[in-house]
Amino acid sequence: YLGAARFGDRLEVQTTHQAEGPVRWVFDQNVLRDGKVIFRAKVTAVCMTTAGKPTRLPAKLRLSDEDPAA
């Protein structure tokens, strides 16, 4: 947290892909108001089965052409 945002503020979210593994992606995010970063985050996203277990990223969702398990 680096600054406040209020209802009605126009915010910009910048997302950068940092890493990809067999079951996850990692992204860095910056939230800006008036061109100034007010929040930074590291986001990890995981594919899950309907049973709630992590599962391999489907080929169509991978950000790279390489198989991360190879």
Short mmCIF file of C-alpha atoms in Angstrom, two decimals:
data_model
loop_
_atom_site.label_atom_id
_atom_site.label_comp_id
_atom_site.label_asym_id
_atom_site.label_seq_id
_atom_site.Cartn_x
_atom_site.Cartn_y
_atom_site.Cartn_z
CA TYR A 1 0.00 0.00 0.00
CA LEU A 2 1.53 3.27 -1.12
CA GLY A 3 -1.47 5.59 -1.35
CA ALA A 4 -5.25 5.82 -1.13
CA ALA A 5 -7.92 5.39 -3.77
CA ARG A 6 -11.46 6.66 -3.32
CA PHE A 7 -14.76 5.70 -4.88
CA GLY A 8 -14.91 7.32 -8.29
CA ASP A 9 -11.12 7.52 -8.77
CA ARG A 10 -9.94 6.37 -12.18
CA LEU A 11 -7.35 3.64 -11.65
CA GLU A 12 -4.94 1.97 -14.04
CA VAL A 13 -3.78 -1.62 -13.42
CA GLN A 14 -0.49 -2.70 -15.00
CA THR A 15 0.18 -6.44 -15.06
CA THR A 16 3.49 -8.09 -15.95
CA HIS A 17 3.96 -11.84 -16.38
CA GLN A 18 6.87 -12.98 -14.20
CA ALA A 19 6.88 -16.78 -14.20
CA GLU A 20 5.00 -19.86 -15.30
CA GLY A 21 5.17 -23.34 -13.81
CA PRO A 22 3.35 -26.58 -14.51
CA VAL A 23 0.28 -25.49 -12.50
CA ARG A 24 0.66 -21.74 -11.93
CA TRP A 25 1.35 -18.30 -13.31
CA VAL A 26 2.96 -15.47 -11.33
CA PHE A 27 2.23 -11.83 -12.17
CA ASP A 28 3.38 -8.50 -10.73
CA GLN A 29 0.74 -5.78 -10.61
CA ASN A 30 0.91 -2.04 -10.06
CA VAL A 31 -2.21 0.04 -9.44
CA LEU A 32 -1.84 3.69 -10.44
CA ARG A 33 -3.93 6.79 -9.79
CA ASP A 34 -3.02 9.88 -11.78
CA GLY A 35 0.14 8.14 -13.02
CA LYS A 36 1.43 7.39 -9.50
CA VAL A 37 1.74 3.84 -8.12
CA ILE A 38 -0.52 3.50 -5.07
CA PHE A 39 -0.41 -0.29 -4.67
CA ARG A 40 1.87 -3.16 -5.66
CA ALA A 41 1.00 -6.85 -5.62
CA LYS A 42 2.39 -10.23 -6.61
CA VAL A 43 -0.42 -12.45 -7.90
CA THR A 44 -0.22 -16.23 -8.21
CA ALA A 45 -2.96 -17.88 -10.28
CA VAL A 46 -3.50 -21.64 -10.29
CA CYS A 47 -5.72 -23.90 -12.40
CA MET A 48 -7.94 -26.10 -10.21
CA THR A 49 -10.01 -29.23 -10.80
CA THR A 50 -13.68 -29.27 -9.84
CA ALA A 51 -12.53 -31.11 -6.69
CA GLY A 52 -10.39 -28.10 -5.72
CA LYS A 53 -7.01 -29.68 -6.46
CA PRO A 54 -4.28 -27.91 -8.48
CA THR A 55 -3.98 -29.22 -12.04
CA ARG A 56 -1.56 -28.69 -14.92
CA LEU A 57 -2.07 -25.62 -17.08
CA PRO A 58 -3.88 -26.58 -20.28
CA ALA A 59 -1.74 -25.96 -23.39
CA LYS A 60 -4.20 -23.33 -24.66
CA LEU A 61 -3.73 -21.28 -21.46
CA ARG A 62 0.07 -21.38 -21.30
CA LEU A 63 1.78 -18.08 -22.02
CA SER A 64 4.79 -19.79 -23.55
CA ASP A 65 4.95 -22.50 -26.21
CA GLU A 66 7.24 -24.61 -24.05
CA ASP A 67 5.94 -27.26 -21.67
CA PRO A 68 7.06 -25.99 -18.21
CA ALA A 69 7.49 -29.60 -17.01
CA ALA A 70 9.91 -30.46 -19.83
#
